[in-house]
PDB file of C-alpha atoms in Angstrom:
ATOM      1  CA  UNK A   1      74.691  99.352  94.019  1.00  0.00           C
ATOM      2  CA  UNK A   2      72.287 100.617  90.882  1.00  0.00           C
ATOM      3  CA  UNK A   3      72.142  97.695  88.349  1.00  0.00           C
ATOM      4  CA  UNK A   4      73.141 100.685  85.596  1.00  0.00           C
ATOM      5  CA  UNK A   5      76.586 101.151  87.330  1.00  0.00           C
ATOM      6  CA  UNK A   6      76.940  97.093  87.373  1.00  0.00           C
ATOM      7  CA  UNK A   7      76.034  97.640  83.496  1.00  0.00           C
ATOM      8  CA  UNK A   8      78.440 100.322  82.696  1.00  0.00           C
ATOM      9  CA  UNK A   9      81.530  98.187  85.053  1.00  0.00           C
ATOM     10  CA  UNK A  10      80.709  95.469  82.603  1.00  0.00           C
ATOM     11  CA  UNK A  11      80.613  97.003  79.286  1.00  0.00           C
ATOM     12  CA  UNK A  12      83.859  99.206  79.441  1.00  0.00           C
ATOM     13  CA  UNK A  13      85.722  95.665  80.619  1.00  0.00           C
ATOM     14  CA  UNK A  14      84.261  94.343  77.701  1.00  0.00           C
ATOM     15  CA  UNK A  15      85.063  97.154  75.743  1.00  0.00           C
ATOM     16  CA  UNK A  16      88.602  97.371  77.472  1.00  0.00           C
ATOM     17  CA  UNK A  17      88.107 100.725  78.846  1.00  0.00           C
ATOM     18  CA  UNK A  18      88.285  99.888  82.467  1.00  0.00           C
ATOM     19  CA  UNK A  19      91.561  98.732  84.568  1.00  0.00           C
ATOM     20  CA  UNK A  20      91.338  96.052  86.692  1.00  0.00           C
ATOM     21  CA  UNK A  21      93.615  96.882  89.894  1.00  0.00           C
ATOM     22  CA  UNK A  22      93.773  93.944  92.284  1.00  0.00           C
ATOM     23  CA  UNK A  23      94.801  93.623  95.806  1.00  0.00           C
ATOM     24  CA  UNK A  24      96.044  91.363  98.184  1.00  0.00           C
ATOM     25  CA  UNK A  25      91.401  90.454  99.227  1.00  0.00           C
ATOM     26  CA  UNK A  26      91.248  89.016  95.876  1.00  0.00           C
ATOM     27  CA  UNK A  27      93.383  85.910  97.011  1.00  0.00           C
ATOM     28  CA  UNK A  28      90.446  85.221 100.022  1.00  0.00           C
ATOM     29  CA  UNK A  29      87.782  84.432  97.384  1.00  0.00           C
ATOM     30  CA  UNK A  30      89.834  81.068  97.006  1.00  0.00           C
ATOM     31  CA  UNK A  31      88.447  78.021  98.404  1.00  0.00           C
ATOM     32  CA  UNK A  32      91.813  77.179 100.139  1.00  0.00           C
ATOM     33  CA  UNK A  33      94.944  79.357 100.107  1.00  0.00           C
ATOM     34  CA  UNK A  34      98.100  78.575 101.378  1.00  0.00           C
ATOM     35  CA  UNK A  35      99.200  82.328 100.771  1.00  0.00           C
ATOM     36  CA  UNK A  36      98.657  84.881 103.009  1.00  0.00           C
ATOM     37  CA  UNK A  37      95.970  87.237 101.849  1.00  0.00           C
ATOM     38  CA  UNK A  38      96.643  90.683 103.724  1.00  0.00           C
ATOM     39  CA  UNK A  39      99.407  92.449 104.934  1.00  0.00           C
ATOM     40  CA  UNK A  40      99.491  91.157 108.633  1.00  0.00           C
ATOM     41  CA  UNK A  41      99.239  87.825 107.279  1.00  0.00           C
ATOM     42  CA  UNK A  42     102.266  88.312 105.920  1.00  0.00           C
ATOM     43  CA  UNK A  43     104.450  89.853 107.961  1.00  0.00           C
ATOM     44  CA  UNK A  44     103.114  86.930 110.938  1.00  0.00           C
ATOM     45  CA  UNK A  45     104.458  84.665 108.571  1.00  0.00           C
ATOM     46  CA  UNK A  46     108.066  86.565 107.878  1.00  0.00           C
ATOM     47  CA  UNK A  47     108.392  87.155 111.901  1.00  0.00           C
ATOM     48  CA  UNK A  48     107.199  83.829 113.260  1.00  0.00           C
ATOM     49  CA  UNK A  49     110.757  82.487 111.139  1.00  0.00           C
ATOM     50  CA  UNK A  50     113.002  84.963 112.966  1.00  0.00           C
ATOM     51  CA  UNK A  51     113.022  87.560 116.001  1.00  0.00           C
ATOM     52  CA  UNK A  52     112.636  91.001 115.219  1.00  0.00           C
ATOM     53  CA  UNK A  53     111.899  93.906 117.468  1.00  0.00           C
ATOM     54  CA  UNK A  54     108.616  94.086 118.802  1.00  0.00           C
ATOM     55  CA  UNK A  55     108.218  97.571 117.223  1.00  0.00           C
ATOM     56  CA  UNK A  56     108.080  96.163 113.980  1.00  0.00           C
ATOM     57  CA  UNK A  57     106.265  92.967 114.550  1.00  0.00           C
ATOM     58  CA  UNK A  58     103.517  94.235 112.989  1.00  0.00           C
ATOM     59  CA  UNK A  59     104.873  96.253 110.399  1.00  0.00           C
ATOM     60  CA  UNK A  60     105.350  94.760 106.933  1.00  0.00           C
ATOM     61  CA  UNK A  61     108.262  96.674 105.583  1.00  0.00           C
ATOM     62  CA  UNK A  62     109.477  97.544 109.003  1.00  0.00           C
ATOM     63  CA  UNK A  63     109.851  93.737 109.514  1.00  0.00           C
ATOM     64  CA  UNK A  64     111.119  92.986 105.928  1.00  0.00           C
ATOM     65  CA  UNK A  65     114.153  95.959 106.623  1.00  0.00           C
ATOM     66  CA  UNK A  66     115.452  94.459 109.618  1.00  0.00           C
ATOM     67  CA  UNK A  67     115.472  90.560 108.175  1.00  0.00           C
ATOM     68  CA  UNK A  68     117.186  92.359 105.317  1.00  0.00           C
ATOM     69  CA  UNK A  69     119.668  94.359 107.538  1.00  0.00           C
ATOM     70  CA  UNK A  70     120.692  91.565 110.149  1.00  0.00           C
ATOM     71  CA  UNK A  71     119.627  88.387 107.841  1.00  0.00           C
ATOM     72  CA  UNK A  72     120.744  89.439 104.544  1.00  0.00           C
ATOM     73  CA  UNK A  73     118.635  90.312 101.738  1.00  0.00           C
ATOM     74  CA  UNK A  74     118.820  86.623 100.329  1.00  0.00           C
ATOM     75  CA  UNK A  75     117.299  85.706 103.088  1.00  0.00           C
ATOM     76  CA  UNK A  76     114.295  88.017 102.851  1.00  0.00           C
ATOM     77  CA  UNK A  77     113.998  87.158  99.436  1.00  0.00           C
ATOM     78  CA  UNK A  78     113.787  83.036 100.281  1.00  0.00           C
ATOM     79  CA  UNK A  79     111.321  83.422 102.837  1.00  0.00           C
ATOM     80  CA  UNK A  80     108.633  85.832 100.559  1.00  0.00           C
ATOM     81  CA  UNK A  81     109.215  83.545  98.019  1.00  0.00           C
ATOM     82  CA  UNK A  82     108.648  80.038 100.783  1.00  0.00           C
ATOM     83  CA  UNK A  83     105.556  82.284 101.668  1.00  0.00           C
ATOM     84  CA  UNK A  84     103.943  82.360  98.059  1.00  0.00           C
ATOM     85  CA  UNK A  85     105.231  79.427  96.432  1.00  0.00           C
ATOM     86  CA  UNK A  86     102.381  76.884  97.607  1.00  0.00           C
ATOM     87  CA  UNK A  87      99.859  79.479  95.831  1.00  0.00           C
ATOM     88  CA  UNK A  88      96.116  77.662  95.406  1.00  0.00           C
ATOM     89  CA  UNK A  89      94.610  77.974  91.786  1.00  0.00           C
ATOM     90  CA  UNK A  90      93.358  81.115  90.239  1.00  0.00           C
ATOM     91  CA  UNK A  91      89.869  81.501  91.636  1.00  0.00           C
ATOM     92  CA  UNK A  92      86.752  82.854  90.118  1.00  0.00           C
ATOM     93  CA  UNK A  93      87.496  86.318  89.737  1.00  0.00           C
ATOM     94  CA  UNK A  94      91.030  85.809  87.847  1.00  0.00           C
ATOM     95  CA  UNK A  95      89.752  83.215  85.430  1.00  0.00           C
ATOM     96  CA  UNK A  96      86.739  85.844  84.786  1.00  0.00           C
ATOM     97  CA  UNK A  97      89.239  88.569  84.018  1.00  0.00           C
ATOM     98  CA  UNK A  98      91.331  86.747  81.658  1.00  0.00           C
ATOM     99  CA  UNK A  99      88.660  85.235  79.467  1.00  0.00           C
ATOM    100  CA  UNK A 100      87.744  89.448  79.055  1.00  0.00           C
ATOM    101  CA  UNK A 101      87.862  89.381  75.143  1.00  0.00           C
ATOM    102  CA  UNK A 102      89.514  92.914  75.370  1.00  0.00           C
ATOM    103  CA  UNK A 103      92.112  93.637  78.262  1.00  0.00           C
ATOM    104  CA  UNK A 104      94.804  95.708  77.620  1.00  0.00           C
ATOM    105  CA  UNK A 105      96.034  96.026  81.131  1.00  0.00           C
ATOM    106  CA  UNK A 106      95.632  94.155  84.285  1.00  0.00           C
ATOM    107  CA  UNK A 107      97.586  95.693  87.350  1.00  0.00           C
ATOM    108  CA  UNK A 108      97.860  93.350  90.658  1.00  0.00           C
ATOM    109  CA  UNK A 109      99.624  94.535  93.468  1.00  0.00           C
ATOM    110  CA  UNK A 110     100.169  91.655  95.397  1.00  0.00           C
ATOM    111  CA  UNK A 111     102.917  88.886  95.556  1.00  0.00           C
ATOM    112  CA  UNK A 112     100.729  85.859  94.607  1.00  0.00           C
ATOM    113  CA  UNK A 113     101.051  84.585  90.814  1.00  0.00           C
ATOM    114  CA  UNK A 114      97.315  83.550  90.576  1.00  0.00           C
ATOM    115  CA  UNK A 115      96.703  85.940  87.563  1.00  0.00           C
ATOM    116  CA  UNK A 116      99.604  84.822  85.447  1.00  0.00           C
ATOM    117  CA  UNK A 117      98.348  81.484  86.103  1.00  0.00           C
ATOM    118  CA  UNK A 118      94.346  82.697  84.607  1.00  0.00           C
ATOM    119  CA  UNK A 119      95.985  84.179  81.947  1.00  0.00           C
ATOM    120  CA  UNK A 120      98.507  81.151  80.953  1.00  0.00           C
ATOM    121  CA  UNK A 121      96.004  80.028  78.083  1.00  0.00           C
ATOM    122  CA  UNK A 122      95.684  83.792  76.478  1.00  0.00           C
ATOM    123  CA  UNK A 123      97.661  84.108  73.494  1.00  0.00           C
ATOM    124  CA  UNK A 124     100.204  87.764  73.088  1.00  0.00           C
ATOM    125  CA  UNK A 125     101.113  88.780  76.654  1.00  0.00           C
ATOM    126  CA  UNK A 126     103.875  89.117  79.225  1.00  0.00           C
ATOM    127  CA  UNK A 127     104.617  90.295  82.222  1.00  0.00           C
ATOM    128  CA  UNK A 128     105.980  93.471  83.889  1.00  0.00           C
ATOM    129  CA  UNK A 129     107.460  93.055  87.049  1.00  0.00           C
ATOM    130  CA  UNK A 130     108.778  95.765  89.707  1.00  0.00           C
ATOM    131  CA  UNK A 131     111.797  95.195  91.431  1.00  0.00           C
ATOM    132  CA  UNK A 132     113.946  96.070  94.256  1.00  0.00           C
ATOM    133  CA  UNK A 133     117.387  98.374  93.192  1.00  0.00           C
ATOM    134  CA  UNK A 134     118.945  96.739  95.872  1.00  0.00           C
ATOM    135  CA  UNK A 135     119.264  93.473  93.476  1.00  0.00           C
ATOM    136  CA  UNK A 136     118.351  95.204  90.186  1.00  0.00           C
ATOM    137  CA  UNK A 137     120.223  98.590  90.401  1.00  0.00           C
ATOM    138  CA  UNK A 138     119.537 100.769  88.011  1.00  0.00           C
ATOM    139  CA  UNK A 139     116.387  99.011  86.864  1.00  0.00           C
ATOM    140  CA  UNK A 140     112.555  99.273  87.617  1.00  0.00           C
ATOM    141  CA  UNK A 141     111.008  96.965  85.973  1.00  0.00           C
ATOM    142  CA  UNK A 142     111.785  93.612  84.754  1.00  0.00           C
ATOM    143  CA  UNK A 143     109.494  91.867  81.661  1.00  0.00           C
ATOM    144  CA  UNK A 144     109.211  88.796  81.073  1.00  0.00           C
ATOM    145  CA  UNK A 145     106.881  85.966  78.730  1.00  0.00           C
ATOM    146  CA  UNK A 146     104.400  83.732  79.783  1.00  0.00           C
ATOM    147  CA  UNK A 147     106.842  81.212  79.616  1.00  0.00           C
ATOM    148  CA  UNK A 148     108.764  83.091  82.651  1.00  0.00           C
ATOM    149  CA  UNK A 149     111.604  83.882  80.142  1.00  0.00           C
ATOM    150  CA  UNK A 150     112.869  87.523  80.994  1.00  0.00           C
ATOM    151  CA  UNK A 151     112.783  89.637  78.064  1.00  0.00           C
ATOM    152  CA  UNK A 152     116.342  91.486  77.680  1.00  0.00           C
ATOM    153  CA  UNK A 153     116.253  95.533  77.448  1.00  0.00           C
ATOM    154  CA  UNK A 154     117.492  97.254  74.539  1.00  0.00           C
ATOM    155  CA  UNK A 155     120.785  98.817  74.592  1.00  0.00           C
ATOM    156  CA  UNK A 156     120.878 101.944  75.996  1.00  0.00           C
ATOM    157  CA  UNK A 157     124.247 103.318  74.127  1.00  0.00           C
ATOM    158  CA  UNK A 158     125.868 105.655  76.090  1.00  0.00           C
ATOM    159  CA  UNK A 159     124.343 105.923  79.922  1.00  0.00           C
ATOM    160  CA  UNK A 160     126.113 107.650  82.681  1.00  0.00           C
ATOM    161  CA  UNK A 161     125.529 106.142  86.281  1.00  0.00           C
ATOM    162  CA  UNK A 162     123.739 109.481  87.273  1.00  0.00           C
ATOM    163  CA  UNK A 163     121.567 108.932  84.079  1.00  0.00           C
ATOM    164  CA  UNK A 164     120.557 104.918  85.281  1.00  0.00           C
ATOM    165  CA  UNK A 165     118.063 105.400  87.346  1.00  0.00           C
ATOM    166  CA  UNK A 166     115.980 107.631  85.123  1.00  0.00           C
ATOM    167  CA  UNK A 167     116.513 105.086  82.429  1.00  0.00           C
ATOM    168  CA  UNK A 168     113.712 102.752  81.849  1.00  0.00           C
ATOM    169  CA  UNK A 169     113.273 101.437  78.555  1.00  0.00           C
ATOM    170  CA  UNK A 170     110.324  99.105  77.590  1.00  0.00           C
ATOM    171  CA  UNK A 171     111.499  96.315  75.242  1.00  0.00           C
ATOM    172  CA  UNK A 172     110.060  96.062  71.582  1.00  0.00           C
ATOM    173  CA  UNK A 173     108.517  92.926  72.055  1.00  0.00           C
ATOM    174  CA  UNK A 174     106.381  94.232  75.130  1.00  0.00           C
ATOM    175  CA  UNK A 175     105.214  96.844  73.082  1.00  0.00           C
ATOM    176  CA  UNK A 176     103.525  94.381  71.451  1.00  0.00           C
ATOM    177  CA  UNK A 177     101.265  92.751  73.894  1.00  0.00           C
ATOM    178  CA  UNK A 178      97.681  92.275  73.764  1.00  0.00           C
ATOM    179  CA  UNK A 179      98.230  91.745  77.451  1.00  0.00           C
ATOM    180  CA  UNK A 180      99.792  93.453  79.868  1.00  0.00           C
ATOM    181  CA  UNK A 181     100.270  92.010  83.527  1.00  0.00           C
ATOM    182  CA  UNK A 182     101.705  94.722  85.422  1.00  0.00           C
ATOM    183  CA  UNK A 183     102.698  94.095  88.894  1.00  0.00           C
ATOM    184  CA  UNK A 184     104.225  97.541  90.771  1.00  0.00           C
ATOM    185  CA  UNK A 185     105.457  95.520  93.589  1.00  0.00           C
ATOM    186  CA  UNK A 186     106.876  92.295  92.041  1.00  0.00           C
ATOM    187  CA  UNK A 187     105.688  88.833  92.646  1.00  0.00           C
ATOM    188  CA  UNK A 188     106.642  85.250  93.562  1.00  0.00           C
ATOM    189  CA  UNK A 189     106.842  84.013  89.637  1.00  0.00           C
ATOM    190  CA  UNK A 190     108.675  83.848  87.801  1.00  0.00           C
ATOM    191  CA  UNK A 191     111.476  85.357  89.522  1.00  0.00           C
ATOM    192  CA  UNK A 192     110.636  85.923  93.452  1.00  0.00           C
ATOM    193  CA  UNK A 193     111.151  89.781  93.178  1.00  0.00           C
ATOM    194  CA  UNK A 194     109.772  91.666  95.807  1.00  0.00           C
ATOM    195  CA  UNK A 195     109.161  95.335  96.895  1.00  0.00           C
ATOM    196  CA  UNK A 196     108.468  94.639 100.467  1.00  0.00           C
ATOM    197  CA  UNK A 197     111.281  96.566 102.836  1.00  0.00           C
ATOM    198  CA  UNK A 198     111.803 100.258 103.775  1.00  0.00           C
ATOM    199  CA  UNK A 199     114.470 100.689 101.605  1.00  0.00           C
ATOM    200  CA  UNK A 200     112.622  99.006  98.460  1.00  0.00           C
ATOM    201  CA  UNK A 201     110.196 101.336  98.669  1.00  0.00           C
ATOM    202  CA  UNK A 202     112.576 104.339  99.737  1.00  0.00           C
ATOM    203  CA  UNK A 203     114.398 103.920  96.424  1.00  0.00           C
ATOM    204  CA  UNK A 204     110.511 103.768  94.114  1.00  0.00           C
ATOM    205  CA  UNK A 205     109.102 106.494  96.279  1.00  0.00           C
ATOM    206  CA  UNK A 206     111.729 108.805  95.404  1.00  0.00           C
ATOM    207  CA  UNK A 207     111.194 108.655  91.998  1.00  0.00           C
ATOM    208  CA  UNK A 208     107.263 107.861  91.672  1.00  0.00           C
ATOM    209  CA  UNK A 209     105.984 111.062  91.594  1.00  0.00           C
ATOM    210  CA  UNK A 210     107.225 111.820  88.176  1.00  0.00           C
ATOM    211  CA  UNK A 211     106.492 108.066  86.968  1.00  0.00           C
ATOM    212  CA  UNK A 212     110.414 107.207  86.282  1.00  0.00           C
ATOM    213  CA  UNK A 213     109.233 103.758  88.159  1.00  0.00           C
ATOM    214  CA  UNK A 214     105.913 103.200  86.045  1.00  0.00           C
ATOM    215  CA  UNK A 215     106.395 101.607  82.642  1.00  0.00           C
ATOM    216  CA  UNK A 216     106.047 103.955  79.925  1.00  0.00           C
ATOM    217  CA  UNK A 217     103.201 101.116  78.268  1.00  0.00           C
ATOM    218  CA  UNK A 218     101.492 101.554  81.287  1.00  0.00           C
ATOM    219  CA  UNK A 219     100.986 105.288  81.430  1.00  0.00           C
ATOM    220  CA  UNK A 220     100.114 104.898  77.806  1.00  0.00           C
ATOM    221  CA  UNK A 221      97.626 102.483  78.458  1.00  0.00           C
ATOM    222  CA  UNK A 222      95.762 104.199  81.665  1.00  0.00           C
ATOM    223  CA  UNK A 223      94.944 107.196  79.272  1.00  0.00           C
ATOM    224  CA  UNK A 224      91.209 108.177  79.399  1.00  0.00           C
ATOM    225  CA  UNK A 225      90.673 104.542  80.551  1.00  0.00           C
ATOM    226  CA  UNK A 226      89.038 104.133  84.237  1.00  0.00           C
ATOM    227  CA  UNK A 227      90.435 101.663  86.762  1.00  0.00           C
ATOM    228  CA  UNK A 228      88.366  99.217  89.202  1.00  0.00           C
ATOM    229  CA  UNK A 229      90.316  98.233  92.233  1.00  0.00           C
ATOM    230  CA  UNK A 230      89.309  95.085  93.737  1.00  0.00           C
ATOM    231  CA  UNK A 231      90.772  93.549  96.758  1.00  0.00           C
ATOM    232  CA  UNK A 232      92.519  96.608  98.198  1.00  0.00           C
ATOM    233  CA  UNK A 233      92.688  98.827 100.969  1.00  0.00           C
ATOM    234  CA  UNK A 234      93.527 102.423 101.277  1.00  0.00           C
ATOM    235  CA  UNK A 235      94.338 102.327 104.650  1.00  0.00           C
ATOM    236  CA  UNK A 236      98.171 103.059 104.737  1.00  0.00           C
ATOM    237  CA  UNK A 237     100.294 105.698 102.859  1.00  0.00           C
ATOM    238  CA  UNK A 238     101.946 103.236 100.659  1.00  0.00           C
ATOM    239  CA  UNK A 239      98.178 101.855  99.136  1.00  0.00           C
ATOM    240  CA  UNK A 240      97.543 105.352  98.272  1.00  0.00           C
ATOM    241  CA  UNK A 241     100.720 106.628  97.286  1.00  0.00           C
ATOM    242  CA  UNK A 242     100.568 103.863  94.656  1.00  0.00           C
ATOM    243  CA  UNK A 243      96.966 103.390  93.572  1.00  0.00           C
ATOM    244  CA  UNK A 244      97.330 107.683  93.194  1.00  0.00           C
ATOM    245  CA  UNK A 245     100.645 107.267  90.937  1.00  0.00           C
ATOM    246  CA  UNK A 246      99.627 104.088  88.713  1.00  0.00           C
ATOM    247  CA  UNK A 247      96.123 105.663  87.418  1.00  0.00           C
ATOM    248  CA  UNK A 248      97.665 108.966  87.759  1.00  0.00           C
ATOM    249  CA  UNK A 249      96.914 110.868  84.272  1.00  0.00           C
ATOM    250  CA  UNK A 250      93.523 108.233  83.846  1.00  0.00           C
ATOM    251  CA  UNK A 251      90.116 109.118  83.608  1.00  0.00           C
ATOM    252  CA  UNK A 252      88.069 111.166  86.123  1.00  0.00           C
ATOM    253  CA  UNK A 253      85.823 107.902  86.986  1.00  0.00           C
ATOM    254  CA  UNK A 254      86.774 104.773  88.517  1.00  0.00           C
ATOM    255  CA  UNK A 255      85.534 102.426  91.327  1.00  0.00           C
ATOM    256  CA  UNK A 256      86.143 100.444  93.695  1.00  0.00           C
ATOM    257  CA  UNK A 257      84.912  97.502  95.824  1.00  0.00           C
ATOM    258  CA  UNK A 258      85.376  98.099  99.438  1.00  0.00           C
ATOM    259  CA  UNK A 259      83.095  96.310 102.094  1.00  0.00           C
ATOM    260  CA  UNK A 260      84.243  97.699 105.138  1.00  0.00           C
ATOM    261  CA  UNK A 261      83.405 100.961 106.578  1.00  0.00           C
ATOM    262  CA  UNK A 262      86.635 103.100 104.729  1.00  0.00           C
ATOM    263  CA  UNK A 263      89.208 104.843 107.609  1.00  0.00           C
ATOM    264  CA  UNK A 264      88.922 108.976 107.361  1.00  0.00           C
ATOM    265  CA  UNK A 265      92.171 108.575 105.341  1.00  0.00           C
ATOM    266  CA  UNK A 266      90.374 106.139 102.805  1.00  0.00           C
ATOM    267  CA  UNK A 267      87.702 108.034 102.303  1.00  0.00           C
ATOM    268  CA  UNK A 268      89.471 111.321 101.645  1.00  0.00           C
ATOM    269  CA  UNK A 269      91.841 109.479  99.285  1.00  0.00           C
ATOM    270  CA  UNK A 270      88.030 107.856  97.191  1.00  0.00           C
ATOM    271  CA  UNK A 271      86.923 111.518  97.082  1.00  0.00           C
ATOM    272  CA  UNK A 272      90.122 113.458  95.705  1.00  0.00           C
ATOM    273  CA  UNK A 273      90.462 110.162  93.117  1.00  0.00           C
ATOM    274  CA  UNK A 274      86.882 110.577  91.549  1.00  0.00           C
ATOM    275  CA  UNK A 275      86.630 106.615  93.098  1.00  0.00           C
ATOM    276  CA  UNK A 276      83.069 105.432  93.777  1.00  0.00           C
ATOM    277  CA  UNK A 277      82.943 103.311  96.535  1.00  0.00           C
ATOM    278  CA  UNK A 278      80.700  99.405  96.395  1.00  0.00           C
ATOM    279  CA  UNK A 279      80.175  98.289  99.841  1.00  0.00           C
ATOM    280  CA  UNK A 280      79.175  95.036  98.604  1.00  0.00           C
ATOM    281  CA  UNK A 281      81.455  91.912  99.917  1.00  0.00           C
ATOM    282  CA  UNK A 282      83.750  91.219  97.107  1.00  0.00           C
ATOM    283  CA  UNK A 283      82.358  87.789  96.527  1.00  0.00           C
ATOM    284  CA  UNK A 284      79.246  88.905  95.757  1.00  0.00           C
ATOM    285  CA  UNK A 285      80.063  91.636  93.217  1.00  0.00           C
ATOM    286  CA  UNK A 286      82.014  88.937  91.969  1.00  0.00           C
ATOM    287  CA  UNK A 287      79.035  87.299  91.064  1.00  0.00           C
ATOM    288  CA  UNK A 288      76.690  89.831  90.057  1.00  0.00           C
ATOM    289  CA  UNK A 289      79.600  91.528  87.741  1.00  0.00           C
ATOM    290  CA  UNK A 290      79.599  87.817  86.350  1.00  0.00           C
ATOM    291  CA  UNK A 291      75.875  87.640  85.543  1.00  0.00           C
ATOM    292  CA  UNK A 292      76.028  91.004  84.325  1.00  0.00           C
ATOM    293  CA  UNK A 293      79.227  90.047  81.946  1.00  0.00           C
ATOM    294  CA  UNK A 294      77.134  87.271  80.624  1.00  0.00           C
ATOM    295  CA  UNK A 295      74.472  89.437  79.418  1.00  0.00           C
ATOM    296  CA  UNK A 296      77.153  91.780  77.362  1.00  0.00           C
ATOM    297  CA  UNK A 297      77.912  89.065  75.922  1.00  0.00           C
ATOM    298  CA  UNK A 298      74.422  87.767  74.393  1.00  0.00           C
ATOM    299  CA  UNK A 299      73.713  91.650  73.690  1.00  0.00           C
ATOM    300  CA  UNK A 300      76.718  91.705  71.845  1.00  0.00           C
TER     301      UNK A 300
END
């Protein structure tokens, strides 16, 4: 990787023109975790509590419908939430990120709470949460404080039932943050909501492509700014589908960290997004993007 582009990654975080997008890899640079930190972990840990067809064994949301059809959806709920709740603390990486003098948006798109935990000593910032319409119907996105406090909506006068699911209003006090922590697919804290099952992501998939899911902050925010996805993977349609949507309407550069030798479907999906691919180990760009954040800082 040039030591300009490790420049430029630094300065617009600085600067607050790039996104930080994290995945479920960033968990791994922990010392210990007690979370899993992919996908398969995951859904070993959902199906080694209960039977489920072997079809679906391996299959996140497969697995996560069928609890939530024959188990009830409480029960899916209990055991993401028994998954994540023994989360390690935030590692390198997250503490890094929130000690960025300027960042206006942070997106993580995993079920861990390690970057509300980095950010607990940053003053003006909140958190917006997706979450599933089968417990929040007519809702996308619940906010809440740093404190874990949900923030109410405002009134929406007169809605119709037909009108409720395009209806996604971003309270006042959000509007205000310094800091946003936007996480598409809910997380552990402070409320255990989850997008994990076929028919969470059924209901956000149907609306996605024209944003009714996507807080109206955040499509504010991404404008003109670039996004650098760390920890993630491209290798299914839902990665893409979301990644595409959330910097959709964003600048025409962006990067991302990504080790392994992409699938054909990766790398089509880093070529149509303008994403630059760094096939450095994310531990190590962790490092260098430190060093390199350190000498902003005394050039500043």
């Amino acid at each position: 990787m040039p030591a300009q582009a490790l420049d430029d990654i630094a300065a617009g975080l600085v600067r607050g023109r790039i996104i930080p997008y994290l995945g479920a890899g960033c968990v791994a640079l922990s010392e210990t975790s007690s979370v899993p930190t992919s996908p398969a972990e995951l859904v070993a840990r959902l199906t080694a509590k209960t039977t489920v067809p072997h079809k679906v064994r391996t299959n996140l949301t497969g697995a996560a419908q069928y609890i939530e059809n024959f188990k009830h959806r409480k029960t899916l709920t209990t055991m993401m939430a028994e998954a994540f709740r023994a989360s390690p603390q935030p590692n390198e990486l997250h503490r890094m990120l929130a000690s960025l003098p300027e960042l206006p948006l942070l997106v993580h798109a995993w079920y861990d709470d390690l970057p509300q935990k980095a950010l607990a000593g940053r003053q003006n910032w909140g958190m917006a949460q997706g979450v599933s319409q089968s417990e929040h119907h007519g809702h996308w996105v619940n906010y809440y404080k740093p404190d874990g406090s949900e923030i109410a909506e405002p009134a929406p006068g007169i809605v119709t039932e037909e009108d409720m699911p395009l209806y996604s209003p971003v309270p006042d006090e959000a509007l205000g943050w310094a800091t946003m922590l936007y996480q598409p697919i809910g997380s552990v804290a402070p409320a255990a909501n989850f997008l994990v099952s076929d028919s969470d992501y059924v209901e956000v998939l149907t609306e996605i492509d024209i944003q009714t899911p996507i807080p109206l902050t955040v499509q504010e925010l991404r404008k003109d700014r670039h996004f650098l996805f760390l920890g993630c993977r491209f290798d299914t349609q839902l990665d893409r589908v979301f990644a595409r949507q959330v910097m959709k309407r964003s600048s025409d550069r962006h990067w991302a960290v990504l080790p392994d030798t992409p699938t054909r479907n990766e790398q089509r999906f880093l070529e149509e997004q303008a994403i630059t691919r760094i096939d450095w180990p994310l531990a190590k760009f962790v490092a260098e993007l430190a060093d390199a954040l350190q000498g902003q800082a005394l050039t500043a």
